[in-house]
Amino acid sequence: EVHLEESGGGSVQAGGSLRLSCKASGYTFHWYCMGWFRQGSGKAREGIATINGDQTTTYEDSVKGRFVISRDNDKNMLYLDMNSLKPEDSGTYYCARDWSRNCAMETQRTGAGMTAWGKGTLVTVSS
């Protein structure tokens, strides 16, 4: 059974940093595209970053240069390093696993191709 569990959320002031982690289990982690998604209060879910099985990455425009997605295939871990945080970065962050090795563009944007999701971790950035 595929299981994803996020951790690392919390409250931070604008300009601060957080590292989100996602522990994966129940499947061959290194092969699949993984991603981080965010849902703010009253907002639709949006793609933040994805990392393919070959380690290529994509980022949503508003987080480019501030966030870094990475994976440790030996530990079955996915990470999101978030720097220079802004209040608009607040929301529940979810890690997810795609059905394939490379995430399609639509999946990068909306998570449509993701077949497994964690329960999320809350990030609150205060001004």
XYZ file of N, CA and C in Angstrom:
381
model
N 0.842 -1.191 0.000
C 0.000 0.000 0.000
C 0.880 1.245 0.000
N 0.599 2.147 -0.904
C 1.346 3.398 -0.979
C 0.970 4.293 0.195
N 1.984 4.820 0.853
C 1.757 5.714 1.977
C 2.716 6.890 1.899
N 2.165 8.087 2.047
C 2.953 9.317 2.031
C 2.637 10.106 3.289
N 3.661 10.562 3.967
C 3.456 11.309 5.199
C 4.335 12.531 5.236
N 3.702 13.698 5.272
C 4.428 14.957 5.308
C 4.749 15.378 6.739
N 5.788 16.183 6.861
C 6.149 16.790 8.141
C 6.922 18.062 7.866
N 7.087 18.868 8.906
C 7.921 20.058 8.785
C 7.180 21.369 8.689
N 5.861 21.315 8.613
C 5.103 22.560 8.555
C 5.171 23.298 9.878
N 4.705 24.540 9.858
C 4.702 25.337 11.079
C 4.428 26.781 10.776
N 4.632 27.609 11.788
C 4.426 29.047 11.649
C 5.765 29.753 11.581
N 5.872 30.681 10.663
C 7.130 31.394 10.466
C 6.813 32.816 10.008
N 7.695 33.726 10.301
C 7.520 35.100 9.837
C 7.986 35.240 8.401
N 7.446 36.230 7.743
C 7.852 36.495 6.367
C 9.373 36.662 6.294
N 9.934 36.083 5.246
C 11.376 36.101 5.083
C 12.070 34.889 5.658
N 11.335 34.101 6.433
C 11.915 32.929 7.055
C 11.961 31.725 6.129
N 12.391 30.606 6.697
C 12.573 29.373 5.923
C 11.950 28.188 6.648
N 11.555 27.213 5.864
C 11.083 25.940 6.388
C 11.521 24.832 5.448
N 11.666 23.650 6.001
C 11.921 22.471 5.181
C 10.805 21.468 5.409
N 10.110 21.152 4.349
C 9.090 20.121 4.407
C 9.693 18.797 3.981
N 9.236 17.728 4.639
C 9.693 16.384 4.309
C 8.484 15.504 4.039
N 8.696 14.499 3.213
C 7.640 13.537 2.910
C 8.268 12.154 2.886
N 7.800 11.300 3.778
C 8.285 9.925 3.840
C 7.360 9.058 3.003
N 7.931 8.343 2.049
C 7.165 7.469 1.170
C 7.429 6.010 1.494
N 6.407 5.197 1.322
C 6.576 3.765 1.539
C 5.552 3.006 0.706
N 5.846 1.711 0.498
C 4.892 0.847 -0.188
C 5.052 0.747 -1.691
N 6.112 1.356 -2.239
C 6.332 1.254 -3.682
C 7.791 1.593 -3.987
N 8.167 1.430 -5.257
C 9.538 1.702 -5.687
C 9.718 3.198 -5.862
N 10.111 3.870 -4.831
C 10.104 5.327 -4.758
C 10.858 5.997 -5.897
N 12.067 5.508 -6.208
C 12.950 6.248 -7.110
C 12.391 6.364 -8.521
N 11.462 5.497 -8.877
C 11.026 5.475 -10.264
C 10.018 6.565 -10.598
N 9.217 6.963 -9.637
C 8.059 7.812 -9.905
C 8.339 9.302 -9.757
N 7.620 10.066 -10.567
C 7.593 11.508 -10.378
C 6.866 11.821 -9.065
N 7.414 12.782 -8.322
C 6.818 13.223 -7.068
C 6.587 14.732 -7.131
N 5.665 15.211 -6.320
C 5.413 16.641 -6.344
C 4.921 17.177 -5.024
N 5.036 18.491 -4.888
C 4.466 19.231 -3.768
C 3.359 20.132 -4.306
N 2.264 20.151 -3.578
C 1.106 20.956 -3.957
C 0.641 21.739 -2.739
N -0.025 22.841 -3.006
C -0.455 23.716 -1.918
C -1.926 24.073 -2.095
N -2.614 24.141 -0.988
C -3.984 24.644 -1.016
C -4.143 25.677 0.084
N -4.313 26.925 -0.332
C -4.544 27.999 0.604
C -6.006 28.059 0.993
N -6.294 28.799 2.033
C -7.671 28.929 2.504
C -8.554 29.529 1.419
N -9.600 28.813 1.046
C -10.517 29.302 0.039
C -9.980 29.289 -1.377
N -8.860 28.617 -1.566
C -8.240 28.588 -2.895
C -8.198 27.178 -3.445
N -8.041 27.095 -4.749
C -7.880 25.797 -5.384
C -6.471 25.269 -5.137
N -6.334 23.966 -5.200
C -5.016 23.356 -5.079
C -4.148 23.773 -6.268
N -2.881 24.041 -5.984
C -1.963 24.428 -7.049
C -0.648 23.670 -6.918
N -0.049 23.412 -8.057
C 1.243 22.754 -8.085
C 2.348 23.709 -7.684
N 3.245 23.271 -6.851
C 4.374 24.079 -6.411
C 5.662 23.618 -7.085
N 5.925 22.336 -7.045
C 7.147 21.809 -7.642
C 6.991 20.317 -7.869
N 7.657 19.837 -8.911
C 7.682 18.401 -9.173
C 9.109 17.972 -9.460
N 9.373 16.703 -9.228
C 10.689 16.126 -9.524
C 10.452 14.762 -10.132
N 10.987 14.594 -11.332
C 10.797 13.343 -12.052
C 11.720 12.251 -11.533
N 11.518 11.044 -12.057
C 12.367 9.934 -11.677
C 13.824 10.157 -12.062
N 14.037 10.972 -13.090
C 15.418 11.269 -13.506
C 15.963 12.521 -12.828
N 15.251 13.025 -11.814
C 15.665 14.168 -10.992
C 15.435 15.527 -11.655
N 14.872 15.569 -12.844
C 14.543 16.871 -13.420
C 13.388 17.494 -12.650
N 13.435 18.806 -12.531
C 12.477 19.511 -11.667
C 11.712 20.588 -12.428
N 10.552 20.917 -11.897
C 9.778 22.055 -12.389
C 9.271 22.829 -11.179
N 9.048 24.125 -11.383
C 8.570 24.983 -10.303
C 7.472 25.914 -10.805
N 6.538 26.188 -9.931
C 5.550 27.221 -10.201
C 6.273 28.561 -10.186
N 5.841 29.471 -11.041
C 6.594 30.717 -11.241
C 6.826 31.495 -9.943
N 5.845 31.534 -9.071
C 5.971 32.386 -7.887
C 6.989 31.863 -6.873
N 7.419 30.612 -7.004
C 8.369 30.054 -6.035
C 9.758 29.845 -6.631
N 9.901 30.097 -7.919
C 11.215 29.926 -8.547
C 12.244 30.819 -7.870
N 13.400 30.239 -7.580
C 14.465 30.977 -6.915
C 14.331 31.017 -5.405
N 13.186 30.570 -4.885
C 12.979 30.570 -3.417
C 12.830 29.153 -2.868
N 12.189 28.279 -3.619
C 11.939 26.906 -3.176
C 12.817 25.943 -3.963
N 13.203 24.858 -3.299
C 13.967 23.797 -3.955
C 13.349 22.454 -3.588
N 12.994 21.685 -4.612
C 12.489 20.328 -4.395
C 13.649 19.358 -4.593
N 13.704 18.332 -3.760
C 14.756 17.330 -3.883
C 14.228 15.998 -3.364
N 14.963 14.957 -3.698
C 14.583 13.626 -3.232
C 15.812 12.837 -2.851
N 15.674 11.994 -1.841
C 16.732 11.066 -1.429
C 16.174 9.676 -1.676
N 16.575 9.093 -2.781
C 16.012 7.800 -3.155
C 16.449 6.673 -2.225
N 17.584 6.843 -1.567
C 18.042 5.813 -0.623
C 17.159 5.782 0.620
N 16.607 6.930 0.974
C 15.792 7.039 2.180
C 14.293 7.112 1.881
N 13.939 7.085 0.617
C 12.526 7.221 0.224
C 11.910 8.515 0.756
N 12.661 9.594 0.606
C 12.239 10.875 1.148
C 12.157 11.932 0.048
N 11.160 12.764 0.166
C 10.983 13.929 -0.697
C 11.057 15.160 0.186
N 11.704 16.218 -0.331
C 11.880 17.434 0.458
C 11.433 18.665 -0.329
N 11.077 19.697 0.417
C 10.841 21.003 -0.177
C 11.475 22.035 0.752
N 12.560 22.639 0.295
C 13.206 23.714 1.039
C 12.597 25.033 0.602
N 12.019 25.723 1.560
C 11.310 26.971 1.269
C 12.028 28.129 1.939
N 12.469 29.082 1.151
C 13.191 30.241 1.654
C 12.455 31.526 1.267
N 12.818 32.600 1.946
C 12.196 33.909 1.676
C 10.680 33.787 1.618
N 10.132 33.154 2.613
C 8.694 32.882 2.622
C 7.883 34.159 2.691
N 6.739 34.113 2.024
C 5.810 35.240 1.969
C 4.458 34.805 2.539
N 3.669 35.745 3.013
C 2.340 35.365 3.529
C 1.511 34.582 2.522
N 1.669 34.891 1.248
C 0.896 34.172 0.218
C 1.354 32.738 0.010
N 2.456 32.346 0.658
C 2.890 30.949 0.614
C 2.137 30.096 1.627
N 1.350 30.714 2.465
C 0.617 29.982 3.493
C -0.378 29.006 2.877
N -0.572 27.896 3.564
C -1.526 26.906 3.099
C -1.134 25.527 3.583
N -1.931 24.553 3.199
C -1.600 23.168 3.490
C -0.823 22.608 2.312
N 0.309 22.040 2.604
C 1.196 21.487 1.582
C 1.070 19.966 1.575
N 0.897 19.448 0.376
C 0.718 18.015 0.198
C 1.838 17.465 -0.688
N 2.344 16.306 -0.331
C 3.205 15.605 -1.279
C 2.363 14.555 -1.983
N 2.765 14.233 -3.188
C 1.981 13.317 -4.000
C 2.872 12.555 -4.950
N 2.390 11.391 -5.358
C 3.097 10.537 -6.292
C 2.311 10.424 -7.587
N 3.023 10.582 -8.684
C 2.394 10.477 -9.989
C 2.224 9.019 -10.396
N 1.461 8.798 -11.454
C 1.315 7.438 -11.960
C 2.498 7.028 -12.829
N 3.359 8.010 -13.220
C 4.433 7.727 -14.156
C 5.766 8.282 -13.668
N 6.777 8.057 -14.479
C 8.133 8.494 -14.152
C 8.303 9.999 -14.363
N 7.574 10.544 -15.341
C 7.691 11.971 -15.647
C 6.314 12.625 -15.568
N 6.226 13.665 -14.790
C 4.941 14.330 -14.611
C 4.578 15.146 -15.840
N 3.353 15.004 -16.295
C 2.868 15.802 -17.410
C 2.676 17.253 -16.965
N 2.609 18.145 -17.947
C 2.485 19.567 -17.618
C 1.217 19.846 -16.822
N 0.134 19.208 -17.177
C -1.124 19.428 -16.457
C -0.999 18.953 -15.007
N -0.298 17.856 -14.820
C -0.075 17.345 -13.467
C 0.775 18.315 -12.660
N 1.788 18.892 -13.287
C 2.634 19.863 -12.604
C 1.795 21.038 -12.093
N 0.812 21.397 -12.852
C 0.005 22.573 -12.526
C -1.103 22.267 -11.535
N -1.757 21.118 -11.681
C -2.954 20.832 -10.892
C -2.882 19.568 -10.045
N -1.933 18.697 -10.344
C -1.871 17.420 -9.637
C -2.795 16.364 -10.219
N -3.316 16.601 -11.419
C -4.326 15.714 -11.994
C -3.841 14.274 -12.159
N -2.558 14.088 -12.431
C -2.042 12.745 -12.670
C -1.530 12.040 -11.429
N -1.594 12.725 -10.307
C -1.105 12.130 -9.069
C -2.088 11.088 -8.562
N -1.560 9.944 -8.176
C -2.428 8.835 -7.760
C -2.373 8.540 -6.261
N -1.474 9.190 -5.559
C -1.396 8.994 -4.113
C -1.038 10.326 -3.468
N -1.665 10.602 -2.346
C -1.485 11.880 -1.650
C -1.273 11.656 -0.160
N -0.458 12.539 0.418
C -0.363 12.563 1.859
C -1.507 13.370 2.451
N -1.517 13.463 3.768
C -2.597 14.180 4.446
C -2.325 15.674 4.577
N -1.096 16.072 4.303
C -0.773 17.488 4.293
C -0.132 17.982 5.577
N 0.589 19.073 5.434
C 1.190 19.751 6.576
C 0.963 21.251 6.399
N 0.578 21.919 7.469
C 0.164 23.313 7.389
C 1.346 24.255 7.550
N 1.416 25.221 6.653
C 2.429 26.273 6.707
C 1.711 27.612 6.851
N 2.116 28.371 7.844
C 1.531 29.690 8.060
C 2.662 30.709 8.086
N 2.585 31.673 7.200
C 3.596 32.719 7.119
C 2.939 34.042 7.502
N 3.456 34.644 8.546
C 2.888 35.900 9.029
C 3.731 37.078 8.560
N 3.058 38.185 8.346
C 3.763 39.378 7.853
C 4.338 40.196 8.995
